[in-house]
XYZ file of C-alpha atoms in Angstrom:
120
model
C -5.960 -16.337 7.166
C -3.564 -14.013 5.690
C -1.575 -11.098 8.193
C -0.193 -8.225 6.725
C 2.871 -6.128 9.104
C 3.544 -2.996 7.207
C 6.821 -0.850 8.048
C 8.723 2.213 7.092
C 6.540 4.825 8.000
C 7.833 7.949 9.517
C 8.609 11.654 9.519
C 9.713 13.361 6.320
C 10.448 16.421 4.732
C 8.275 17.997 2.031
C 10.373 16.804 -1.307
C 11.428 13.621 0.530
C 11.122 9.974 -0.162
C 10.290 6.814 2.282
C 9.461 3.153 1.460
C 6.771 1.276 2.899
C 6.729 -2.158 3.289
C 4.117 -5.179 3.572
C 5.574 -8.653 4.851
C 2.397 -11.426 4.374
C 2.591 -14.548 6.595
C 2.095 -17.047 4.318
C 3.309 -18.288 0.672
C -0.415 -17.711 -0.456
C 1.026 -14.332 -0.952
C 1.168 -14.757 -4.755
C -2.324 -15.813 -5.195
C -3.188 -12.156 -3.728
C -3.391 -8.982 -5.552
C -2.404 -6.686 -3.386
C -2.751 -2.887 -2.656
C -2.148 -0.017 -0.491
C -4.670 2.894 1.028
C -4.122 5.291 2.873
C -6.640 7.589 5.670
C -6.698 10.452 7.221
C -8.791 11.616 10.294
C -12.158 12.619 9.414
C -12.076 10.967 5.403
C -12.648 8.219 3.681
C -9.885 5.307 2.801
C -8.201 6.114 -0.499
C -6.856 3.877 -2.712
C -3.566 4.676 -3.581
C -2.240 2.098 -5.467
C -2.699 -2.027 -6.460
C -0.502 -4.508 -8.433
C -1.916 -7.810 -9.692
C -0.505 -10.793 -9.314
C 0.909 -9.937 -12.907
C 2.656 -7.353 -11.317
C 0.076 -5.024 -13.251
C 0.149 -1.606 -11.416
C -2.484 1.034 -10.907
C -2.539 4.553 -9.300
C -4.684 6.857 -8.397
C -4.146 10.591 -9.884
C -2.761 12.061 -6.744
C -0.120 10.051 -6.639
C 0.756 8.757 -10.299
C 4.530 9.596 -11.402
C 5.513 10.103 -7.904
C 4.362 6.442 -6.201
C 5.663 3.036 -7.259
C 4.009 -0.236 -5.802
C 5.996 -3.569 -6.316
C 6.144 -7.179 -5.423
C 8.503 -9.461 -4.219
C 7.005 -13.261 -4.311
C 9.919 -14.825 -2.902
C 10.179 -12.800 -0.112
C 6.053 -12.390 0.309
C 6.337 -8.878 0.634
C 4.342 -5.666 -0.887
C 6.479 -2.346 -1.081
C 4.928 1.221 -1.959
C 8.044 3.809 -3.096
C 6.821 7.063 -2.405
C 9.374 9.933 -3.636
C 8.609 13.860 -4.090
C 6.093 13.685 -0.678
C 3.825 16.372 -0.127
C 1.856 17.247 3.104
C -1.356 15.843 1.494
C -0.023 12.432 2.048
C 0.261 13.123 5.498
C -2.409 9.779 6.369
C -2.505 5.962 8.036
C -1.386 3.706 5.027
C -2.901 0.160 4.873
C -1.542 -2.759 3.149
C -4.543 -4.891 1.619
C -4.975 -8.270 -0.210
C -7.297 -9.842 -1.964
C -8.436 -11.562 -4.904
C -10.911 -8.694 -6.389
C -9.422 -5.731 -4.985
C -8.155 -4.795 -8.463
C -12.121 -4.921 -9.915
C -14.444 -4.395 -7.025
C -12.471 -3.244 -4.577
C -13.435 -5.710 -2.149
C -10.645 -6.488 0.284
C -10.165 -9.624 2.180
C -7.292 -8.923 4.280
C -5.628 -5.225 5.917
C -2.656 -4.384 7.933
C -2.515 -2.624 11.223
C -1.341 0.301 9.260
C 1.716 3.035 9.221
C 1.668 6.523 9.894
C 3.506 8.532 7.140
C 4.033 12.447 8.173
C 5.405 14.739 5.692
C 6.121 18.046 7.529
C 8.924 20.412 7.766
């Protein structure tokens, strides 16, 4: 069993920037691909973004040139840099893992999620 705590969610200006982070529980970390959604009230999950155990990164169009997901193996943690924030991003973001997330979709593991609120 693999736990996911994200962290760094918050307030923020329209224009602003914030970093999320994903700390896993175990070294089994790096077998993972991991990725990050994101949900607001009322819609579906999104995928926003997924690195491979690679460290080969994909993003979905609302969000490409303005999101960057990395990985840290040493320090089993998932980050998602998110600069030039708009009030569409306004949701719950998830940190996921799994092994086919990056194909499928399919997702063996979540977070408990972070709220990220871009207002002014």
């Amino acid at each position: 069993q693999l736990q996911l705590v994200e962290s760094g969610g918050g307030l923020v200006q329209p224009g602003g920037s914030l970093r999320l982070s994903c700390a896993a529980s175990k070294i089994t970390f790096r077998q993972y691909n991991m990725g990050w959604y994101r949900q607001v009230p009322g819609k579906q999950r999104e995928l926003v973004a997924t690195i491979t155990v690679g460290g080969t990164t994909n993003y979905a169009d609302s969000v490409s040139g303005r999101f960057t997901i990395s990985r840290d193996n040493a320090k089993i943690t998932v980050y998602l840099q998110m600069n030039r924030l708009e009030p569409e991003d306004t949701a719950v973001y998830y940190c996921c893992a799994g092994y086919f997330i990056t194909t499928s979709g399919r997702v063996d593991y979540w977070g408990q999620g972070t709220q990220v609120t871009v207002s002014s």
